[in-house]
Coordinates of C-alpha atoms in Angstrom, one line a residue:
M1 CA -19.5 6.0 -8.8
S2 CA -16.1 4.9 -10.2
A3 CA -13.0 6.9 -10.9
E4 CA -13.6 6.4 -14.6
K5 CA -16.8 8.4 -14.3
N6 CA -15.2 11.1 -12.1
G7 CA -12.3 11.4 -14.6
K8 CA -9.8 11.9 -11.8
I9 CA -7.8 9.4 -9.9
G10 CA -6.3 10.0 -6.5
G11 CA -4.9 13.5 -7.3
R12 CA -2.2 11.9 -9.5
S13 CA -0.8 13.7 -12.5
F14 CA -3.2 12.1 -15.0
T15 CA -6.9 11.9 -15.9
E16 CA -9.0 9.1 -17.3
T17 CA -11.2 9.4 -20.4
D18 CA -13.0 6.5 -21.9
G19 CA -10.7 4.0 -20.2
T20 CA -7.5 5.8 -21.3
Y21 CA -5.1 7.5 -18.9
I22 CA -3.8 10.8 -20.1
T23 CA -0.6 12.1 -18.4
P24 CA 2.0 14.8 -18.7
A25 CA 4.5 12.5 -17.1
R26 CA 7.4 11.1 -19.2
G27 CA 10.1 8.5 -18.9
L28 CA 11.1 7.4 -15.4
E29 CA 8.2 9.4 -13.9
V30 CA 5.8 7.1 -15.6
L31 CA 7.6 4.0 -14.5
R32 CA 7.6 5.2 -10.9
D33 CA 3.9 5.7 -10.7
P34 CA 2.5 2.3 -9.7
L35 CA -0.9 2.8 -11.3
L36 CA 0.5 4.0 -14.6
N37 CA 3.4 1.6 -14.7
K38 CA 2.8 -1.4 -17.0
G39 CA 6.5 -2.5 -17.2
T40 CA 7.0 -4.8 -20.2
A41 CA 3.3 -4.5 -21.1
F42 CA 3.7 -0.9 -22.6
T43 CA 3.0 -1.1 -26.3
E44 CA 5.5 0.2 -28.9
E45 CA 3.3 3.2 -29.5
E46 CA 3.0 4.0 -25.7
R47 CA 6.8 3.6 -25.3
A48 CA 7.4 6.2 -28.1
E49 CA 4.8 8.6 -26.9
L50 CA 5.8 8.4 -23.2
G51 CA 9.6 8.5 -23.6
L52 CA 10.0 4.9 -22.5
E53 CA 12.2 3.6 -25.3
G54 CA 15.3 2.0 -23.9
L55 CA 13.9 2.2 -20.3
V56 CA 12.2 -1.2 -20.4
P57 CA 13.3 -4.5 -22.1
P58 CA 12.3 -4.8 -25.7
A59 CA 9.7 -7.6 -25.3
V60 CA 6.1 -6.5 -25.2
E61 CA 4.2 -8.8 -22.9
T62 CA 0.6 -9.3 -21.9
L63 CA -0.7 -9.0 -18.3
D64 CA -1.2 -12.8 -18.3
E65 CA 2.4 -13.4 -19.1
Q66 CA 3.5 -10.9 -16.4
A67 CA 1.2 -12.5 -13.9
R68 CA 2.6 -16.0 -14.5
R69 CA 6.2 -14.7 -14.0
A70 CA 5.1 -12.9 -10.8
Y71 CA 3.5 -16.0 -9.4
E72 CA 6.7 -18.0 -10.1
Q73 CA 8.7 -15.3 -8.2
Y74 CA 6.1 -15.4 -5.4
E75 CA 6.4 -19.2 -5.0
A76 CA 10.2 -18.9 -4.9
Q77 CA 10.1 -16.9 -1.7
P78 CA 11.3 -19.0 1.3
D79 CA 8.5 -18.3 3.8
D80 CA 5.2 -16.3 4.2
L81 CA 6.9 -13.2 5.5
R82 CA 9.2 -13.0 2.4
K83 CA 6.1 -13.6 0.3
N84 CA 4.4 -10.7 2.0
I85 CA 7.4 -8.5 1.4
Y86 CA 7.5 -9.5 -2.3
L87 CA 3.8 -8.7 -2.7
T88 CA 4.3 -5.3 -1.0
A89 CA 7.2 -4.5 -3.3
L90 CA 5.0 -5.5 -6.3
H91 CA 2.2 -3.3 -5.0
D92 CA 4.7 -0.4 -4.8
R93 CA 5.7 -0.6 -8.4
N94 CA 2.7 -2.0 -10.4
E95 CA -0.7 -1.9 -8.8
V96 CA -2.6 -3.6 -11.7
L97 CA -0.2 -6.5 -11.7
F98 CA -0.3 -6.8 -7.9
Y99 CA -4.1 -6.9 -7.9
R100 CA -4.3 -9.3 -10.8
L101 CA -2.0 -11.7 -9.0
L102 CA -3.9 -11.3 -5.7
S103 CA -7.3 -11.7 -7.4
D104 CA -6.1 -14.9 -9.3
H105 CA -4.8 -16.5 -6.1
L106 CA -6.9 -14.9 -3.4
R107 CA -7.6 -17.9 -1.3
E108 CA -3.8 -18.7 -1.2
M109 CA -2.6 -15.2 -0.7
L110 CA -5.2 -13.8 1.7
P111 CA -3.4 -15.2 4.7
V112 CA -0.2 -13.6 3.4
V113 CA -1.4 -10.1 2.6
Y114 CA -3.5 -10.1 5.7
D115 CA -4.1 -12.2 8.8
P116 CA -1.9 -14.0 10.0
T117 CA 1.3 -13.0 8.0
V118 CA 0.6 -9.3 8.1
G119 CA 1.3 -9.5 11.9
Q120 CA 4.9 -10.6 11.2
A121 CA 5.3 -7.8 8.6
I122 CA 3.9 -5.3 11.1
K123 CA 6.5 -6.3 13.7
A124 CA 9.3 -5.6 11.2
Y125 CA 7.7 -2.4 9.8
S126 CA 10.2 0.1 11.0
H127 CA 13.1 -2.1 9.9
E128 CA 11.6 -3.0 6.5
Y129 CA 10.2 0.5 5.8
R130 CA 10.3 1.3 2.1
R131 CA 7.4 3.5 0.8
P132 CA 4.8 5.5 2.6
R133 CA 1.1 4.8 1.8
G134 CA -1.8 7.0 2.9
V135 CA -1.4 9.4 5.8
Y136 CA 0.2 9.3 9.2
L137 CA -1.6 11.4 11.7
S138 CA 0.0 12.2 15.0
I139 CA -1.7 13.1 18.3
D140 CA 1.2 15.5 18.8
D141 CA 0.1 17.5 15.7
V142 CA -3.7 17.6 15.6
G143 CA -3.5 20.8 13.8
G144 CA -1.7 19.1 10.9
I145 CA -4.5 16.6 10.1
E146 CA -6.0 18.8 7.4
R147 CA -2.6 19.5 5.9
A148 CA -1.8 15.8 5.8
F149 CA -5.0 15.0 3.9
G150 CA -4.6 18.0 1.7
N151 CA -1.2 16.9 0.6
L152 CA -2.8 13.9 -1.1
G153 CA -4.3 16.2 -3.7
L154 CA -7.7 14.6 -3.4
G155 CA -11.0 16.4 -3.9
P156 CA -14.4 15.8 -2.1
D157 CA -15.6 13.4 -4.8
D158 CA -12.3 11.4 -5.0
V159 CA -12.6 9.1 -2.0
D160 CA -14.9 6.2 -1.3
L161 CA -13.3 4.6 1.7
I162 CA -10.9 5.4 4.6
V163 CA -9.6 2.7 6.9
A164 CA -8.0 3.9 10.1
S165 CA -6.3 2.2 13.0
D166 CA -4.6 3.3 16.2
A167 CA -3.0 -0.2 16.4
E168 CA -3.7 -0.8 20.1
E169 CA -5.0 -4.3 19.5
I170 CA -3.5 -5.6 16.2
L171 CA -4.8 -9.1 15.4
G172 CA -3.4 -11.4 18.1
I173 CA -0.1 -9.4 18.6
G174 CA -1.3 -6.4 20.6
D175 CA 0.1 -2.9 20.5
W176 CA 2.4 -2.2 17.5
G177 CA 2.3 1.5 17.1
I178 CA 2.5 3.3 13.8
G179 CA 3.6 0.2 11.9
G180 CA 0.6 -1.6 13.1
G181 CA -1.8 1.2 12.2
S182 CA -0.4 1.6 8.7
G183 CA 0.2 -2.1 8.0
I184 CA -3.3 -3.1 9.0
A185 CA -5.0 -0.3 7.1
V186 CA -3.0 -1.0 3.9
G187 CA -3.7 -4.8 4.2
K188 CA -7.4 -4.3 4.8
L189 CA -7.7 -2.0 1.8
A190 CA -5.9 -4.5 -0.4
V191 CA -8.6 -7.1 0.4
Y192 CA -11.3 -4.5 -0.3
T193 CA -9.9 -4.0 -3.8
A194 CA -9.1 -7.6 -4.6
A195 CA -12.4 -9.0 -3.2
A196 CA -14.8 -6.2 -4.1
G197 CA -13.2 -4.0 -6.7
I198 CA -13.0 -0.9 -4.6
H199 CA -10.8 1.4 -6.7
P200 CA -7.3 1.4 -5.2
N201 CA -6.8 5.1 -5.8
R202 CA -10.1 6.1 -4.2
V203 CA -9.1 4.8 -0.7
I204 CA -6.9 6.2 2.1
P205 CA -5.2 4.1 4.7
V206 CA -4.7 6.1 7.9
A207 CA -2.3 5.4 10.8
L208 CA -3.6 7.2 13.9
D209 CA -0.4 7.6 16.0
A210 CA -1.4 8.1 19.7
G211 CA 1.9 6.6 20.9
T212 CA 2.6 3.1 22.0
N213 CA 3.0 1.1 25.2
N214 CA 5.2 -1.4 23.5
E215 CA 8.6 -1.0 25.3
A216 CA 10.4 -2.8 22.5
L217 CA 9.3 -0.1 20.0
L218 CA 10.0 2.7 22.3
N219 CA 13.5 1.5 22.8
D220 CA 14.1 0.6 19.1
P221 CA 16.3 3.3 17.4
S222 CA 14.7 2.4 14.1
Y223 CA 11.1 3.0 15.3
V224 CA 9.4 5.6 13.0
G225 CA 6.4 6.6 15.1
D226 CA 5.9 8.9 18.0
R227 CA 8.2 7.8 20.8
H228 CA 6.0 8.1 23.9
S229 CA 3.5 6.0 25.8
R230 CA -0.1 5.9 24.6
V231 CA -2.2 9.0 25.2
R232 CA -5.6 8.4 26.7
G233 CA -8.5 10.4 28.0
G234 CA -9.7 13.7 26.7
R235 CA -6.6 14.4 24.5
Y236 CA -7.1 11.1 22.7
D237 CA -10.8 11.8 22.2
D238 CA -10.0 15.3 20.8
F239 CA -7.6 13.6 18.4
I240 CA -10.3 11.2 17.1
D241 CA -12.8 14.0 16.9
A242 CA -10.4 16.1 14.8
Y243 CA -9.7 13.2 12.5
V244 CA -13.5 12.5 12.0
A245 CA -14.4 16.1 11.5
T246 CA -11.6 16.7 8.9
A247 CA -12.1 13.4 7.0
T248 CA -15.9 13.8 6.7
R249 CA -15.6 17.5 5.7
M250 CA -12.9 16.9 3.1
F251 CA -14.3 13.6 1.8
P252 CA -18.1 13.7 2.5
K253 CA -18.9 10.6 0.4
A254 CA -16.3 8.3 2.1
L255 CA -17.1 5.4 4.4
L256 CA -15.0 5.5 7.6
H257 CA -13.8 2.0 8.7
W258 CA -12.3 1.5 12.1
E259 CA -9.8 -1.4 12.6
D260 CA -8.0 -2.9 15.6
F261 CA -8.7 -0.3 18.3
G262 CA -8.6 -1.3 22.0
P263 CA -11.9 -2.6 23.4
S264 CA -12.9 0.5 25.3
N265 CA -11.9 3.0 22.6
G266 CA -13.3 1.0 19.7
R267 CA -16.7 0.6 21.3
R268 CA -16.9 4.3 22.5
I269 CA -15.9 5.6 19.1
L270 CA -18.4 3.5 17.3
E271 CA -21.3 4.4 19.6
K272 CA -20.4 8.1 19.3
Y273 CA -20.4 8.3 15.5
T274 CA -22.5 5.4 14.2
G275 CA -25.7 7.3 14.0
R276 CA -24.1 10.5 12.6
I277 CA -21.9 9.4 9.7
S278 CA -21.2 6.5 7.4
T279 CA -19.0 4.3 9.5
F280 CA -18.5 0.8 11.0
N281 CA -16.0 -1.2 13.1
D282 CA -15.1 -4.5 11.5
D283 CA -13.8 -6.1 14.7
M284 CA -17.1 -5.7 16.3
Q285 CA -19.8 -5.4 13.6
G286 CA -18.1 -7.3 10.8
T287 CA -17.1 -10.2 13.0
G288 CA -20.6 -10.3 14.5
A289 CA -22.2 -10.3 11.1
I290 CA -20.1 -13.1 9.6
V291 CA -20.8 -15.2 12.7
L292 CA -24.5 -14.4 12.4
A293 CA -24.3 -15.7 8.8
A294 CA -22.8 -19.0 10.1
A295 CA -25.4 -19.1 12.9
L296 CA -28.2 -18.7 10.3
G297 CA -27.0 -21.7 8.4
A298 CA -26.6 -23.8 11.6
T299 CA -30.1 -23.0 12.8
R300 CA -31.5 -24.2 9.5
V301 CA -29.8 -27.5 10.0
A302 CA -30.7 -27.8 13.6
G303 CA -34.3 -26.9 13.0
L304 CA -34.3 -24.4 15.9
P305 CA -34.7 -20.7 15.0
L306 CA -32.2 -18.2 16.3
R307 CA -34.8 -16.7 18.7
E308 CA -35.0 -20.1 20.5
Q309 CA -31.3 -20.6 20.9
R310 CA -29.5 -20.4 24.2
I311 CA -26.1 -18.9 23.5
V312 CA -22.9 -18.9 25.5
V313 CA -20.2 -16.5 24.4
F314 CA -16.8 -17.4 25.9
G315 CA -14.5 -14.4 25.6
A316 CA -16.5 -11.2 26.3
G317 CA -14.1 -8.7 24.7
T318 CA -14.6 -6.6 21.6
A319 CA -15.2 -9.5 19.2
G320 CA -17.3 -11.5 21.6
I321 CA -19.7 -8.7 22.6
G322 CA -19.8 -7.6 18.9
I323 CA -21.0 -11.1 18.0
A324 CA -23.5 -11.0 20.9
D325 CA -24.8 -7.7 19.7
Q326 CA -25.4 -9.0 16.1
L327 CA -27.1 -12.2 17.4
R328 CA -29.3 -10.2 19.8
D329 CA -30.3 -7.7 17.1
A330 CA -31.2 -10.5 14.7
M331 CA -33.4 -12.0 17.4
M332 CA -35.1 -8.6 17.9
R333 CA -35.7 -8.3 14.2
S334 CA -37.5 -11.7 14.4
G335 CA -39.9 -10.3 17.0
L336 CA -38.3 -10.6 20.4
D337 CA -38.0 -7.5 22.6
K338 CA -34.5 -6.3 23.5
E339 CA -34.6 -7.6 27.1
T340 CA -35.8 -11.0 26.1
A341 CA -33.2 -11.4 23.4
T342 CA -30.4 -10.2 25.7
R343 CA -31.4 -12.8 28.3
L344 CA -30.8 -15.6 25.8
I345 CA -27.1 -14.8 25.8
W346 CA -24.6 -15.7 28.6
A347 CA -21.2 -13.9 28.4
V348 CA -18.2 -15.5 30.1
D349 CA -14.8 -13.8 30.4
K350 CA -11.7 -14.3 32.4
Q351 CA -13.6 -13.5 35.7
G352 CA -16.2 -16.1 34.8
L353 CA -19.8 -15.6 34.0
L354 CA -20.5 -11.8 33.9
T355 CA -22.8 -10.8 36.7
D356 CA -24.2 -7.4 37.7
D357 CA -22.4 -7.4 41.0
M358 CA -18.9 -7.2 39.4
D359 CA -17.1 -3.9 39.7
D360 CA -14.7 -4.5 36.8
L361 CA -17.2 -4.7 34.0
R362 CA -16.6 -2.7 30.9
D363 CA -19.6 -0.5 29.8
Y364 CA -20.2 -2.7 26.7
Q365 CA -20.3 -5.9 28.8
A366 CA -22.8 -4.6 31.3
P367 CA -26.0 -5.3 29.2
Y368 CA -25.1 -9.0 29.2
A369 CA -24.3 -9.3 32.9
R370 CA -26.7 -11.7 34.6
P371 CA -28.4 -10.8 37.9
A372 CA -26.3 -12.0 40.7
G373 CA -29.2 -13.6 42.4
E374 CA -29.9 -15.8 39.3
V375 CA -26.7 -17.7 39.8
A376 CA -26.4 -17.6 43.6
G377 CA -24.8 -20.8 45.0
R378 CA -23.2 -21.7 41.7
R379 CA -19.8 -20.2 42.2
G380 CA -16.7 -22.4 42.3
E381 CA -14.0 -22.4 45.0
D382 CA -12.3 -19.5 43.4
G383 CA -15.5 -17.4 43.5
R384 CA -16.0 -17.6 39.7
I385 CA -18.7 -19.3 37.7
G386 CA -16.6 -21.0 35.1
L387 CA -17.5 -22.2 31.6
R388 CA -18.3 -25.8 32.8
E389 CA -20.7 -24.4 35.5
V390 CA -22.4 -22.2 32.9
I391 CA -22.8 -25.2 30.5
D392 CA -24.4 -27.3 33.3
H393 CA -26.7 -24.4 34.3
V394 CA -27.7 -23.0 30.9
H395 CA -27.8 -26.1 28.7
P396 CA -26.8 -24.0 25.7
T397 CA -27.5 -24.8 22.1
M398 CA -24.8 -22.6 20.8
L399 CA -21.3 -22.0 22.1
V400 CA -19.1 -19.2 20.6
G401 CA -15.4 -18.9 21.5
T402 CA -13.5 -15.7 21.2
S403 CA -11.3 -16.2 24.3
T404 CA -7.9 -17.0 22.6
V405 CA -7.6 -19.7 25.3
H406 CA -6.3 -22.8 23.5
G407 CA -8.2 -26.0 24.3
A408 CA -10.8 -24.2 26.4
F409 CA -13.6 -26.3 24.9
T410 CA -12.5 -29.6 26.5
E411 CA -14.0 -33.0 25.7
E412 CA -15.8 -32.9 29.1
I413 CA -17.4 -29.5 28.4
V414 CA -18.4 -30.4 24.8
R415 CA -19.9 -33.7 25.8
A416 CA -21.8 -32.0 28.6
M417 CA -23.2 -29.5 26.1
A418 CA -24.1 -32.2 23.6
S419 CA -26.0 -34.2 26.2
H420 CA -28.7 -31.6 26.3
T421 CA -29.1 -30.6 22.6
D422 CA -29.4 -32.7 19.5
R423 CA -27.3 -30.5 17.2
P424 CA -24.8 -28.4 19.3
I425 CA -23.6 -25.3 17.4
I426 CA -20.0 -24.7 18.3
F427 CA -17.9 -21.9 16.9
P428 CA -14.2 -21.9 18.2
L429 CA -13.3 -18.6 16.5
S430 CA -10.0 -17.7 18.1
N431 CA -6.9 -17.6 15.9
P432 CA -4.2 -18.4 15.1
T433 CA -4.3 -22.2 15.6
E434 CA -2.4 -22.1 18.9
R435 CA -5.2 -20.0 20.3
I436 CA -8.2 -21.9 19.1
E437 CA -10.6 -23.3 21.7
A438 CA -11.0 -26.7 20.1
M439 CA -10.2 -28.3 16.8
P440 CA -13.1 -29.3 14.6
G441 CA -12.1 -32.9 14.3
D442 CA -12.3 -33.3 18.1
L443 CA -15.7 -31.5 18.2
I444 CA -17.2 -33.8 15.6
R445 CA -15.8 -36.9 17.3
W446 CA -16.8 -35.9 20.8
T447 CA -20.4 -35.3 19.6
D448 CA -20.6 -38.3 17.3
G449 CA -20.9 -36.2 14.3
R450 CA -23.7 -34.0 15.6
A451 CA -21.8 -30.7 16.1
L452 CA -22.3 -27.9 13.6
V453 CA -18.9 -26.2 13.5
A454 CA -17.4 -23.0 12.1
T455 CA -13.9 -21.7 13.0
G456 CA -11.8 -18.6 12.8
I457 CA -8.9 -20.4 11.0
P458 CA -8.9 -22.3 7.7
V459 CA -9.3 -26.0 8.4
Q460 CA -9.2 -29.0 6.1
P461 CA -12.4 -31.1 5.9
V462 CA -12.9 -33.8 8.6
T463 CA -14.1 -37.3 7.8
Y464 CA -16.0 -39.2 10.5
K465 CA -17.9 -42.4 10.1
G466 CA -18.0 -42.1 6.3
V467 CA -19.2 -38.4 6.3
T468 CA -16.9 -35.6 5.2
Y469 CA -17.5 -32.4 7.1
A470 CA -16.5 -29.2 5.4
I471 CA -15.5 -26.7 8.0
G472 CA -16.5 -23.1 7.2
Q473 CA -14.2 -20.3 8.2
A474 CA -15.8 -17.2 9.8
N475 CA -13.6 -15.0 7.8
N476 CA -14.6 -11.3 7.8
A477 CA -13.4 -11.1 4.2
L478 CA -16.6 -12.9 3.2
L479 CA -18.5 -9.9 4.3
Y480 CA -16.8 -6.5 4.8
P481 CA -15.6 -6.0 1.2
G482 CA -19.1 -6.4 -0.1
L483 CA -20.5 -4.2 2.7
G484 CA -18.1 -1.5 1.8
L485 CA -19.0 -1.8 -1.9
G486 CA -22.7 -1.6 -1.1
V487 CA -22.2 1.5 1.0
T488 CA -20.2 3.0 -1.8
V489 CA -22.7 2.3 -4.5
S490 CA -25.6 3.6 -2.5
R491 CA -23.6 6.4 -0.8
A492 CA -25.4 5.4 2.4
R493 CA -25.4 8.2 4.9
R494 CA -24.9 5.6 7.7
V495 CA -24.5 1.9 8.1
S496 CA -27.6 0.4 9.7
D497 CA -28.2 -2.8 11.6
G498 CA -30.5 -3.8 8.8
M499 CA -27.6 -3.5 6.3
F500 CA -25.5 -5.9 8.5
Q501 CA -28.4 -8.3 8.6
A502 CA -28.7 -8.0 4.8
A503 CA -25.0 -8.8 4.4
A504 CA -25.2 -11.8 6.7
D505 CA -28.3 -13.1 4.9
A506 CA -26.5 -12.8 1.6
V507 CA -23.5 -14.8 2.8
A508 CA -25.7 -17.4 4.4
S509 CA -27.7 -17.8 1.2
L510 CA -24.6 -19.0 -0.7
V511 CA -24.4 -22.4 1.0
D512 CA -26.7 -25.4 0.7
V513 CA -26.8 -26.8 4.3
S514 CA -29.1 -29.7 3.3
T515 CA -26.2 -32.0 2.5
P516 CA -24.7 -33.9 5.4
G517 CA -21.4 -32.3 6.4
A518 CA -22.0 -29.2 4.4
S519 CA -20.1 -26.1 5.3
L520 CA -22.0 -23.4 7.1
L521 CA -20.2 -20.7 5.2
P522 CA -19.0 -20.3 1.6
Q523 CA -15.3 -20.7 0.7
V524 CA -13.2 -17.7 -0.1
D525 CA -12.3 -18.9 -3.6
N526 CA -15.0 -16.7 -5.3
L527 CA -14.8 -13.6 -3.1
R528 CA -15.6 -11.2 -5.9
E529 CA -18.9 -13.0 -6.6
I530 CA -19.7 -13.1 -2.9
S531 CA -18.8 -9.5 -2.5
A532 CA -21.0 -8.5 -5.4
L533 CA -24.0 -10.3 -4.0
V534 CA -23.4 -8.8 -0.5
A535 CA -23.1 -5.3 -2.1
V536 CA -26.4 -5.7 -4.0
E537 CA -28.2 -6.7 -0.8
V538 CA -26.6 -4.0 1.3
A539 CA -27.2 -1.2 -1.2
G540 CA -30.8 -2.4 -1.7
E541 CA -31.4 -2.3 2.1
A542 CA -29.9 1.2 2.2
G543 CA -32.5 2.2 -0.4
K544 CA -35.3 0.5 1.6
E545 CA -34.3 2.4 4.7
S546 CA -34.1 5.7 2.8
L547 CA -30.4 5.9 3.7
A548 CA -29.1 6.0 0.1
R549 CA -28.0 9.3 -1.2
V550 CA -28.2 8.3 -4.9
E551 CA -31.0 6.9 -7.0
L552 CA -30.7 3.0 -7.1
H553 CA -32.4 2.4 -10.5
D554 CA -30.6 -0.9 -11.2
V555 CA -28.6 -2.1 -8.2
I556 CA -27.1 -5.2 -9.8
Q557 CA -25.7 -3.2 -12.8
Q558 CA -24.6 -0.3 -10.5
V559 CA -22.6 -2.7 -8.4
E560 CA -21.0 -4.3 -11.5
D561 CA -20.2 -0.9 -12.9
A562 CA -18.6 0.2 -9.6
M563 CA -16.2 -2.8 -9.4
W564 CA -12.6 -1.8 -10.6
Q565 CA -10.9 -4.6 -12.6
P566 CA -7.2 -5.2 -12.5
E567 CA -6.6 -4.6 -16.2
Y568 CA -4.2 -2.3 -18.0
R569 CA -5.6 0.9 -19.5
R570 CA -4.2 2.6 -22.6
V571 CA -1.7 5.4 -21.4
R572 CA -1.0 8.3 -23.7
G573 CA 0.7 11.7 -23.2
G574 CA -1.2 14.8 -22.7

């Protein structure tokens, strides 16, 4: 499974035998290769053999010593953007040291290498551009896709994972063109490696450049992407088809991960390929699965199973409907038919409660639209059925927020919900903080400590009437790295609903919700342990569903063996 067993890493000019890198490179060429480079950690023997004498300072240091210095340099940066730039530069020159530092301080650095700080870095991408990573595929050169992948020098057994983005909906900042596509893919893969040990040289970040509608980029002389508006329709679909066909043919064992696509494109792409290849969309399926994990914990506390919940999703976009899909599918696995499970979910968007007489519904919203006759006479003066009206009509037991409308869960709305259910489950998931629907402290106070809360941002514990409430963060990083590792270990031919359920169950199993105020989700401090457990369950489920393409004789050991460790290998000439 690992690069060690394949004996080749990323098409680079070295092979690996028994944990030793053998390379024909010498001198500066060694130091310029971020996976070979050990800086001051090269031994005297390695320096002599590789022509490094005099090219590095005389001290021979350990990885621990280097990591301490690197952390001091990191802490000296004036703000999170500069910390992101520092880590990127470290990644470019010494991958082992970068991943050692990130792994040692993952909880602290996760918001810096990924959401939210990566958004700032993406905005500055063209101006801060330093070193290319992965491939940049242009809709204006579809015929060049195979050539671009071929230039990496990778064979069919050399790639486990490909993360691709067209950057139309980057985090909370929107369309950021080629910088968004590259930045988000590189950041996502860094988390995969730090959290789950996916080998950094067996992955490919892909920027799918279909143009941009961001006028600031189009008029920026430094912009490095295609300088035209976003292409849509048939030509866009042909571009995606060509990417998928080429990637799956050249790297048949790779999992294809989709990230930060626009709502309509993301949903359509997923539905087209999900039953045919090994693929998933983290914005929809990953988000849905981690919220499902939080919901499973909450329902255990509330004493009301998921199949008996009445759920309102406020914000019926990609994330909101993805969550609805995962909750519905879990209810179906518990015995409900699809129609009954769907009817337990009410979706509210900017036009109010979705109803089947609306002419502006997206195709993925339509299954959750309520019959217009069901809510006749409940529309407000503006013709909408707003969140408060829905709360009064439905008496929900669970309220999920993915609206990015700050303060949408008002005291009035929360108290109205809490008046009809003993343990209201409330998930204000929008981020960053200025977009969250309500702060956990308010939710706990407005419900007299009865609310079961998870958020989309990291929040400090809340103390109310002598009880300290730990607030779980519905962070996708708790789930998708382990999911990817489980798919890699099993070589699953596709990613099934059952595998997402297995991942959610694994995450939910890691918290003890019996203690008053307990978090509904584990903390991110031990992501490698969490990812390993998720991977074991996902790979096991792939085996049960006959989706695995390898024999799973000892899943726990196979997962452990597949996890790359940020440790220096012996390097010798060859």
